[in-house]
XYZ file of C-alpha atoms in Angstrom:
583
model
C 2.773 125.504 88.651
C -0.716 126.138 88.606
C -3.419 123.434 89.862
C -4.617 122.686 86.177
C -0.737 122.770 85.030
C -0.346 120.239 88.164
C -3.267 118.338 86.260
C -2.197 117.735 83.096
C 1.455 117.217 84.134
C -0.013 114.267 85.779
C -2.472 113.210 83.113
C 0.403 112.997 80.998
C 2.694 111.016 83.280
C -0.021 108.396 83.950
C -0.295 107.867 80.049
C 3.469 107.238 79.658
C 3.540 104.893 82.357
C 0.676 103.262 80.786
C 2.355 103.229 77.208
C 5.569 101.306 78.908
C 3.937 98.765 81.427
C 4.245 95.116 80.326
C 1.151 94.710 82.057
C -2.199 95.331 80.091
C -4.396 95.005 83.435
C -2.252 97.644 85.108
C -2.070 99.561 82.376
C -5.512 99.368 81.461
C -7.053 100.050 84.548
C -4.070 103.221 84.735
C -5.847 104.622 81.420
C -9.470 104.151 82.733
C -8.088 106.477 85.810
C -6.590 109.112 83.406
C -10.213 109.192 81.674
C -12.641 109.199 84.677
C -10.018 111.849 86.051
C -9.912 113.790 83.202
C -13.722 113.793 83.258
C -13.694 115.336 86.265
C -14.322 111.941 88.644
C -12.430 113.322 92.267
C -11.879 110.108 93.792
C -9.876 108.776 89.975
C -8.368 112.126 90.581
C -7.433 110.987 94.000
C -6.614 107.442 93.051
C -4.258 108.858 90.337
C -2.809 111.416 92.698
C -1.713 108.907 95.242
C -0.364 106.608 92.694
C 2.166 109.210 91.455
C 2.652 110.522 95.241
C 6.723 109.832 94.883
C 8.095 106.225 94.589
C 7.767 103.552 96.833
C 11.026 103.423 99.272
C 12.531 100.700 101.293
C 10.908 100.436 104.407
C 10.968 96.713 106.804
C 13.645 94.977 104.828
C 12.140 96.279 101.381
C 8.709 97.455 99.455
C 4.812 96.902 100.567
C 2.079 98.786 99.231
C -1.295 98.224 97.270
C -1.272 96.589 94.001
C -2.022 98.912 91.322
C -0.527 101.033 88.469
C 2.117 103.844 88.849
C 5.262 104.426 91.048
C 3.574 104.736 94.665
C 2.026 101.047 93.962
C 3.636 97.580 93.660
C 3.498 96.357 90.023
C 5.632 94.601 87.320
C 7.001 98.400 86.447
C 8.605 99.032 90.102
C 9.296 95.021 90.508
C 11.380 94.835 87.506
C 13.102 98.374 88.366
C 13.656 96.949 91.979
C 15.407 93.502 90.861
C 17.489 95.549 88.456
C 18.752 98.016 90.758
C 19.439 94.973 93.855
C 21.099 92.938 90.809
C 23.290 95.624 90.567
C 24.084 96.048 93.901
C 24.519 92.130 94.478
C 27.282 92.221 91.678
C 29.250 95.216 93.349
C 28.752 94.024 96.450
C 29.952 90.837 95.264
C 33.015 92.347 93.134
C 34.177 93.796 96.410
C 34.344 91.226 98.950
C 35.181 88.419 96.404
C 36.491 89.723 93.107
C 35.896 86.785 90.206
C 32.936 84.982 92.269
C 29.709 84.932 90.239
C 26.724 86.261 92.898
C 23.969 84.147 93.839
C 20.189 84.438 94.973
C 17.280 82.951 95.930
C 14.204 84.524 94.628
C 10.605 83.085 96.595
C 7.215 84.193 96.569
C 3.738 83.606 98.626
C 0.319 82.719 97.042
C -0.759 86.386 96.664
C -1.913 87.801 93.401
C 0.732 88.808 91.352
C 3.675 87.027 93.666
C 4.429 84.603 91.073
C 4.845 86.482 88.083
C 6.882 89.360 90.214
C 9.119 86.153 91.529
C 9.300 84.951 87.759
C 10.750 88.473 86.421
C 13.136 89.019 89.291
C 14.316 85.675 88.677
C 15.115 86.331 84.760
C 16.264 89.908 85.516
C 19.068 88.555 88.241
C 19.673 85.710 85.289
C 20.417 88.415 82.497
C 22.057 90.457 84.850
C 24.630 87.340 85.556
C 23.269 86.542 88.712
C 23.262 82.263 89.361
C 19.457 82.290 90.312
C 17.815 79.922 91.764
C 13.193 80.241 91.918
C 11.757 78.159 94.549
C 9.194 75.398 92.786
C 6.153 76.904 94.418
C 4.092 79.607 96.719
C 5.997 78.745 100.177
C 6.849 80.583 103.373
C 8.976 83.259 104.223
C 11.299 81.564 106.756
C 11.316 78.917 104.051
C 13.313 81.731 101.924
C 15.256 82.941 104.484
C 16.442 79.276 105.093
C 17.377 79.031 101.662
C 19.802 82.025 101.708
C 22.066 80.158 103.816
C 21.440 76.990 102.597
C 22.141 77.509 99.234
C 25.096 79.628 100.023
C 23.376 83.030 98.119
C 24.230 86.736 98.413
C 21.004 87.440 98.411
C 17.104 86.783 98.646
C 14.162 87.798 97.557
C 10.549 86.827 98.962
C 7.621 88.455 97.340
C 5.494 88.708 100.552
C 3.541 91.018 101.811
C 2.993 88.884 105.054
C -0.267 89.946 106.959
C -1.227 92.775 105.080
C -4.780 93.095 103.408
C -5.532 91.071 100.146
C -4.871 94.035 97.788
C -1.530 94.263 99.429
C 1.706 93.106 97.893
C 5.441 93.675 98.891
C 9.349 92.685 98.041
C 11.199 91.233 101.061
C 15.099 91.201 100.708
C 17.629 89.399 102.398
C 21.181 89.662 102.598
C 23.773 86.769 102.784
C 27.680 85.279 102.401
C 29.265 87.915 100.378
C 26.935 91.042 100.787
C 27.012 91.545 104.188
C 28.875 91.062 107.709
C 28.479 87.966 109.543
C 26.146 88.327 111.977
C 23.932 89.809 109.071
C 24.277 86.601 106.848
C 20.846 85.528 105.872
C 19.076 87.972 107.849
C 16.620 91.083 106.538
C 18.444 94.678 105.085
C 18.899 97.136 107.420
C 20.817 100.266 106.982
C 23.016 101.608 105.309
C 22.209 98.516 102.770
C 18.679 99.734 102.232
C 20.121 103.344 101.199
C 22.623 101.746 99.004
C 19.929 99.244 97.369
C 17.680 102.231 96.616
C 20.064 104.487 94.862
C 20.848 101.400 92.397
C 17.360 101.372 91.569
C 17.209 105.244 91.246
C 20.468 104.816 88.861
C 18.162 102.313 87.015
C 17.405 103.489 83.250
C 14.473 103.697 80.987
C 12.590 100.382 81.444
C 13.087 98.982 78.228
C 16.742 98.673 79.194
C 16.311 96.079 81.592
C 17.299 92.646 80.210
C 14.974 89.753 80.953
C 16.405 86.455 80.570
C 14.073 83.810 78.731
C 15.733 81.082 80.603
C 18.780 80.382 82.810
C 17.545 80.369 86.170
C 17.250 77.387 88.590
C 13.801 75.863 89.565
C 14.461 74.425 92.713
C 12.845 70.921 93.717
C 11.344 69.755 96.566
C 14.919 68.929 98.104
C 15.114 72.050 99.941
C 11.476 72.135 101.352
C 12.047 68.195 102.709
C 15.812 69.844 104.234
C 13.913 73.111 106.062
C 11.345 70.665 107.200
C 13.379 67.723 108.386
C 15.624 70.035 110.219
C 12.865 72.211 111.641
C 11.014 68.439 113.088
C 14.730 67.899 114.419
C 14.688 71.133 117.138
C 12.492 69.008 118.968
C 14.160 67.162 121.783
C 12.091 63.845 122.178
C 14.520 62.056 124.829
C 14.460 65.029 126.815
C 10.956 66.631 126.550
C 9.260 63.244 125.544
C 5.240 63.830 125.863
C 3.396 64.195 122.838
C -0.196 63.696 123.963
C -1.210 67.397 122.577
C -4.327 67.801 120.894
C -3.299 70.702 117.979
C -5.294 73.036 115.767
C -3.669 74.559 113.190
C -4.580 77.404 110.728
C -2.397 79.096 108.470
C -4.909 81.945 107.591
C -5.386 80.850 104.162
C -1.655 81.511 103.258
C 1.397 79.170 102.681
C 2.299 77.802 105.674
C -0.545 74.697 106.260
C 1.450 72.232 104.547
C 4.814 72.903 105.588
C 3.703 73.761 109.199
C 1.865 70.259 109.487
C 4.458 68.093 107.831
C 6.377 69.676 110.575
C 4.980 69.065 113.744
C 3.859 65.416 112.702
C 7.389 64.765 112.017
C 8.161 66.070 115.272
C 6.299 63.548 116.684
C 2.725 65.493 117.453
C 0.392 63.325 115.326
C -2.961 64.964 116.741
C -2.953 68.138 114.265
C -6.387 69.013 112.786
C -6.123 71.801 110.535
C -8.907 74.709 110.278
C -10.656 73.221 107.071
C -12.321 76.776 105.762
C -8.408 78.483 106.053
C -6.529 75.487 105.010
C -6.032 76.001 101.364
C -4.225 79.589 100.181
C -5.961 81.735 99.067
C -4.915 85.502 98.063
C -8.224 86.659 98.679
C -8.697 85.678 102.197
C -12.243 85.100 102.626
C -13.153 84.444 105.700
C -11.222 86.777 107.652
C -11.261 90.786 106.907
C -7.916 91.284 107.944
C -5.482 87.891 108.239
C -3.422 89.109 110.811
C -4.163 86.865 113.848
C -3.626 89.845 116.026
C -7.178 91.179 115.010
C -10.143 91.040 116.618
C -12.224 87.600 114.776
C -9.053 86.403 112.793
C -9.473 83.394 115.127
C -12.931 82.738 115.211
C -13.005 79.651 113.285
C -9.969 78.500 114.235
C -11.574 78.550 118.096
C -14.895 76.924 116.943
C -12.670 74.466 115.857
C -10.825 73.521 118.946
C -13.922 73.982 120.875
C -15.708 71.196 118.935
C -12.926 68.849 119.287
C -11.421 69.432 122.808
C -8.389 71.003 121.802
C -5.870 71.890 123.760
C -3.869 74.489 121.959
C -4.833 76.589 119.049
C -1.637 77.462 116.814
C -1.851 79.853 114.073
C 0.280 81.224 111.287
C -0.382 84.565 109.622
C -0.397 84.179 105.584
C 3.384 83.952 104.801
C 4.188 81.638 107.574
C 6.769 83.917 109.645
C 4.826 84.671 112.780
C 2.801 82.384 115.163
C -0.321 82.799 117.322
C -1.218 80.596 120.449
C -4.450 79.709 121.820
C -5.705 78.016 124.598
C -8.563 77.449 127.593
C -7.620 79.953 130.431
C -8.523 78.219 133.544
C -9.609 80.748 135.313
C -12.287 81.576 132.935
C -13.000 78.633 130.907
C -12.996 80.209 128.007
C -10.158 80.602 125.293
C -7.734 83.282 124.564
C -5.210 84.036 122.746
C -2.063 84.927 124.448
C -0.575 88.380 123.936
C 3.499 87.766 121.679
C 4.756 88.780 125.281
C 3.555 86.035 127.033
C 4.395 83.356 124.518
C 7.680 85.024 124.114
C 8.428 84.657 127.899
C 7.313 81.155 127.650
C 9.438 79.919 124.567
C 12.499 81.723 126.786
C 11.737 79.731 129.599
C 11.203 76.701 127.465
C 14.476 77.432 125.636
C 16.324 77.922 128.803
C 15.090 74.778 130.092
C 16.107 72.512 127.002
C 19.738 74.161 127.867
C 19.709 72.620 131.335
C 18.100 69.643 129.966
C 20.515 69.348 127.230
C 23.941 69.619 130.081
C 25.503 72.016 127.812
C 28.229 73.567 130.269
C 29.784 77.003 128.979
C 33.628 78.014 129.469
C 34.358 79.908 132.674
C 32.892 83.325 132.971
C 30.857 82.992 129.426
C 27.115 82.651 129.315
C 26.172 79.963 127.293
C 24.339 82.971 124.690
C 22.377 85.857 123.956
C 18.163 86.149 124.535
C 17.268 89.143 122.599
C 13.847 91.243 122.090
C 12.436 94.689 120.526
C 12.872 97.660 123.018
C 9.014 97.529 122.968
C 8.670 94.123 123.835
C 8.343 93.104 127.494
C 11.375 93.314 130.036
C 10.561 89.462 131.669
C 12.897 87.976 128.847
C 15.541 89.809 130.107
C 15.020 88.354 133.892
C 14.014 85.239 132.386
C 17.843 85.003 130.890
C 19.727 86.791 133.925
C 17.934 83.619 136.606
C 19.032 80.993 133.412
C 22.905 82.821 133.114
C 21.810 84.028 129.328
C 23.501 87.157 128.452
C 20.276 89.615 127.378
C 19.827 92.603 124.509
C 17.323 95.399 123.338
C 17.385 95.787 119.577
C 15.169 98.511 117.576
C 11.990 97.409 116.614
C 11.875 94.572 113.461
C 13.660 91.238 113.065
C 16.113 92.610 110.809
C 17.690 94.205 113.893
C 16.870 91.377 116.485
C 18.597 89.136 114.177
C 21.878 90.084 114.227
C 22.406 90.316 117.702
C 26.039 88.377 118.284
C 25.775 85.448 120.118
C 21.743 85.010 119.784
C 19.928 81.905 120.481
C 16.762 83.422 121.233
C 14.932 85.986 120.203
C 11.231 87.710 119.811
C 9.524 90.738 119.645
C 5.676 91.123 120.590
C 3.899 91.218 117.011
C 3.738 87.531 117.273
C 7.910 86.879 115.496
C 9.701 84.476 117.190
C 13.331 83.310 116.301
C 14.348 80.366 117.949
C 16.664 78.509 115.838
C 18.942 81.422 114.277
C 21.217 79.091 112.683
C 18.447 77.471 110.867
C 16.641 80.890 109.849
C 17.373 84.167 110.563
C 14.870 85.660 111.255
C 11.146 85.183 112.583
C 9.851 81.650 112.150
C 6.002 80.971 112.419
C 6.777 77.269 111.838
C 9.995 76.500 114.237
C 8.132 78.226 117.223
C 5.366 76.002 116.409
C 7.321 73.326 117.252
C 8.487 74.473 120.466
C 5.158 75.779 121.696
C 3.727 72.459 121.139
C 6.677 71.171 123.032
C 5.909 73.142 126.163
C 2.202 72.378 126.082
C 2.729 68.859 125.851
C 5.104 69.363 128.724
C 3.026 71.331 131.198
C 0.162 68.796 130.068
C 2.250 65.873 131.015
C 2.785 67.625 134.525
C -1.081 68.062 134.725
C -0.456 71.669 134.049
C -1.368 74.433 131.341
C 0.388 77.022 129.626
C -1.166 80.060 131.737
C 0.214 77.822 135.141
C 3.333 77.530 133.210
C 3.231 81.153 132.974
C 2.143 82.115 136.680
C 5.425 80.380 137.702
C 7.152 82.670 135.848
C 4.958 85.618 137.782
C 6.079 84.224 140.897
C 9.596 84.455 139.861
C 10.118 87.501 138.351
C 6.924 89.712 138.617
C 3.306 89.906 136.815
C 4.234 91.370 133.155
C 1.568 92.715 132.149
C 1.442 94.741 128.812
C -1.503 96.488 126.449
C -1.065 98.032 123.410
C -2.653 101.746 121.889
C -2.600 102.322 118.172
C -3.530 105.735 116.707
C -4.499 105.238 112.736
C -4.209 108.884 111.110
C -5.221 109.327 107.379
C -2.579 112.456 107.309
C 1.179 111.223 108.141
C 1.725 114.587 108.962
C -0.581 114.393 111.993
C 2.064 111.572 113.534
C 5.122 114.182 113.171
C 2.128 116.957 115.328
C 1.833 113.966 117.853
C 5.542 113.133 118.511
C 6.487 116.992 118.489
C 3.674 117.418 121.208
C 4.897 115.167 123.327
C 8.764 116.374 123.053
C 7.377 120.000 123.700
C 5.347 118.908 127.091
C 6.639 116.124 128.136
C 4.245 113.977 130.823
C 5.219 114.416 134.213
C 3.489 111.008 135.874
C 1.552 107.786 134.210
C -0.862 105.908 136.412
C 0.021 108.117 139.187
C 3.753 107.230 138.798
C 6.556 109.904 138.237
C 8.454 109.923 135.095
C 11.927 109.207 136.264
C 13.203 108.229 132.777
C 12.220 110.045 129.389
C 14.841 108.746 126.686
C 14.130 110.545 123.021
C 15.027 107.448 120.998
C 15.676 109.644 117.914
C 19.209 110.667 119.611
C 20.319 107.030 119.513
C 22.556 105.737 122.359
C 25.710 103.077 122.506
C 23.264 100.401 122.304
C 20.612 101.476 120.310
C 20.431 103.263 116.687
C 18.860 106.011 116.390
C 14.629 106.090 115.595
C 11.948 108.044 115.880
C 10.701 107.239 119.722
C 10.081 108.456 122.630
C 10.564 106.063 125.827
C 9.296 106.831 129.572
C 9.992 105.153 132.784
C 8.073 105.690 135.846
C 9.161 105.382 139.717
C 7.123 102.128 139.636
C 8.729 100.500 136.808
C 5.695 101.799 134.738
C 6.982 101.573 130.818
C 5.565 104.063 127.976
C 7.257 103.714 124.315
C 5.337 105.938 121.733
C 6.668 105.679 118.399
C 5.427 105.938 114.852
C 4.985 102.319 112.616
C 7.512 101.952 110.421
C 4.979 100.113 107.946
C 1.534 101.537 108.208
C 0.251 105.242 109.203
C -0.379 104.410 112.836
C 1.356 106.086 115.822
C 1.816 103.058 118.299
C 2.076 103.020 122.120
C 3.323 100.312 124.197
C 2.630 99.910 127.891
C 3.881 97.564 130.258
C 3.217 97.235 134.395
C 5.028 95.283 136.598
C 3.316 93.893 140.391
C 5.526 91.740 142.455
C 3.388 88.900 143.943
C 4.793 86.986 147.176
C 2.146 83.499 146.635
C -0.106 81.810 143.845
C -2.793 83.217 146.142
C -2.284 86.678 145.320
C -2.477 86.114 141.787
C -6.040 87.031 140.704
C -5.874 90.241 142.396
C -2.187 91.126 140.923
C -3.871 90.817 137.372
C -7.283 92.992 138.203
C -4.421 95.626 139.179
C -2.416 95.295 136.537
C -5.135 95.615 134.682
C -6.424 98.755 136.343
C -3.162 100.290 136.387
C -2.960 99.748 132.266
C -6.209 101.374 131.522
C -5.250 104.406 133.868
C -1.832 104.433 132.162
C -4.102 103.970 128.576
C -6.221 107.478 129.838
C -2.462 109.352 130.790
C -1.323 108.372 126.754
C -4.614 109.461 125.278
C -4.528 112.883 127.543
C -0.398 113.526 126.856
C -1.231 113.143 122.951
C -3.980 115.619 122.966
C -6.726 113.225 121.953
């Protein structure tokens, strides 16, 4: 096919998916590409191009992309294919494990453009499809959702999401529960080979005008289930055991859907003193006062800091916009000034915290069983897993994402760095911006009580087991192609040494192992403990590198100087990355 062949052929398929969307924005703004294009515009051309680059797949428990027209964007055309094609797998799925039961799912949605009305249609497809539906009342969080799942008893979920992704973003979260999956995967996100299956149902789906929409049917929910998550969130809190209170909280839920549940929360779990960040407070899909509402980057918690600065805080907690991941701030003594702690370090402290409400709590296991399971990501840091072997937890690695964390047997804890923290599984399955909330503020108010602050709380832990200290390098390419160059590089020459330490272990994670799955990952292990995991994002183009160090330090004294080596030893380790991947 020749380049103006390629042209027209997609000139023409941009007007028939024009012609059938049931959008007239999408479809609109799809025919003003086709004409600038056509005039010979080269960034419509490119627009139009990447639109009809293939069809969106099932990545991190389902689809995120860019709002827009045409098959590589998310839209009402690829919504309404997607709930067809899950309806249908639901009622196999369904058929199978409980012939003559009628499926059921939750469908929920944040307060990004578009979530509502791709909620509403999934919600009528799954009705016409014979689906019992049920459509939560209003824009709410995504642990919310995956509450609901079990709650309500339903095969499946759906939460229209696209979490902390930029404003033009949009994506289609799906869960998997009672009948449609194994036990330990009830409620939790898909993960393979359900993802597979999911996608060839929506492959199988026909022309779009054969997908029935229900007018009517479906189940509003009421506020019934938001007062149940919330009471029994409030309820993890263990006042006669971890009684202080005297906290002073703000709280921002980067101007997505977690403000009102998250402080309803924590001042029914007794911490009264929450101010929330008044500019953020409100959702809103357009985010304006951050440029990316991820509280990982660099500014997201400016005002949230100002904030707590101008009334004395003491902690700063923040949600990113769909609720399911938390951020902590607070005054590091040894500086003065605040900082936000790295999802390591609050991830060792919530395991500490969670052992301790254990021991608290006189819970005595059976002879020769550990009272449960602490899991993390294989790139998160390896203090959790001395943290459980000192408290008699049993401890596993899972592959990177909470739909793998979460169905570790056994779990009562687990995290992984980007900030997800489970740490009431039976409640949710999954990451939980809002519970861990709860349990932070717990710990503060703890270590406050015993004229402490988090960072001593976290020294201790030092002492203990070893300064942890991790750093982070992501490569953004504009050419996916350039990752695959990067990963082959490294499995042709293979570093010898980082930070002056031998490479005793190089694992390719793309073989798998008994414990692990296979991925695409490549995992080092120096004679010094040194850690390198290179691996490419499973949800943007970025080729990620995790680093961790560990010092030993014998006395509190020693501490300053174990963290300016640490230190030192990560930015030499940071050079030895760079230099192995050629850049």
């Amino acid at each position: 096919m020749t380049s103006s062949d390629a042209d027209v052929r997609l000139l023409n398929d941009a007007r028939e998916w024009a012609a059938q969307d049931p959008d007239p924005a999408t479809s609109a703004e799809l025919l003003e590409l086709v004409r600038a294009s056509a005039d010979g515009d080269p960034a419509a051309r490119q627009e139009l191009q990447d639109s009809f680059r293939g069809t969106l797949q099932f990545g991190t428990a389902g689809l995120r992309a860019a709002l827009g027209p045409g098959p590589n964007r998310m839209n009402r055309v690829v919504v309404r294919r997607s709930a067809a094609g899950l309806a249908d797998f639901l009622a196999g799925a369904v058929a199978k494990a409980s012939p003559g039961s009628q499926p059921r799912a939750v469908v929920g949605y944040d307060a990004r453009h578009n979530s509502d009305v791709f909620a509403a249609e999934t919600a009528a497809i799954f009705t016409a499809a014979g689906i019992e539906t049920f459509l939560m009342p209003a824009a709410l969080p995504t642990p919310l959702l995956a509450y609901a799942v079990r709650a309500l008893e339903c095969d499946g979920g759906v939460m229209v999401t696209a979490s902390h992704n930029p404003p033009q973003d949009n994506g289609y979260k799906v869960y998997l529960g009672r009948h449609a999956v194994a036990e330990n995967g009830n409620g939790a996100q898909i993960v393979a080979p359900y993802d597979a299956e999911i996608a060839a149902r929506i492959s199988a789906v026909g022309a779009l005008d054969t997908i029935q929409l229900a007018a009517d049917g479906w189940t509003v929910l009421d506020g019934s289930l938001a007062a149940g998550y919330q009471s029994e969130t409030a309820g993890l809190a263990l006042p006669d055991l971890f009684p202080a209170r005297d906290l002073r909280i703000v709280l921002t839920p980067m101007h997505g859907v977690g403000g009102e549940t998250a402080l309803a929360v924590l001042n029914a779990a007794g911490f009264g003193d929450v101010t929330l960040v008044k500019e953020q407070a409100e959702p809103d899909p357009d985010f304006p006062t951050v440029s990316f509402p991820n509280p990982e980057e660099p500014g997201a918690l400016d005002l949230a800091l100002e904030t707590a600065d101008r009334l004395d805080a003491d902690i700063v907690l923040a949600n990113d916009p769909d609720a399911d991941r938390a951020a902590v701030a607070a005054k590091d003594p040894d500086t003065g000034a605040w900082r936000m702690l790295r999802g390591d370090e609050v991830g060792a402290l919530l395991g500490a915290h969670v052992a301790a409400r254990h021991a608290a709590a006189g819970v005595e296991p059976a002879d020769g069983e550990s009272p449960g399971v602490f899991a993390n990501s294989i790139v998160s840091s390896r203090l959790l897993s001395r943290i459980a072997a000192a408290a008699g937890f049993d401890h596993e690695e899972t592959l990177t994402g909470f739909k793998w964390i979460s169905r570790v047997p056994g779990m009562v804890y687990g995290y992984e760095e980007a900030l997800g923290y489970c740490v009431a599984p039976d409640l949710v399955k999954d990451k939980d911006g809002i519970s861990a909330a709860v349990l932070i503020a717990e710990l503060a108010a703890t270590a406050k009580a015993d004229g402490k602050t988090i960072f001593d709380t976290l020294d201790e832990l030092y002492l203990q087991h070893g300064l942890h200290a991790s750093d982070q390098l992501s490569i953004r390419v504009a050419d996916l192609g350039l990752l695959d160059a990067m990963m082959n590089r490294l499995r042709v020459s293979p570093p010898e040494s980082f930070g002056s330490s031998a490479v005793e272990v190089s694992t390719d994670l793309s073989v798998g192992s008994d414990q692990l799955p296979p991925t695409d990952g490549l995992l080092y292990v120096t004679r010094n403990l040194t850690r390198v995991i290179i691996r490419p994002s499973g949800t943007e183009p970025k080729l990620k590198c995790y680093l961790e160090v560990i010092h030993q330090v014998g006395a509190a004294a020693e501490l300053p100087e174990a963290r300016q080596a640490a230190r030192a030893a990560l930015d030499e380790v940071l050079r030895d990355v760079s230099e192995a991947l050629g850049l």
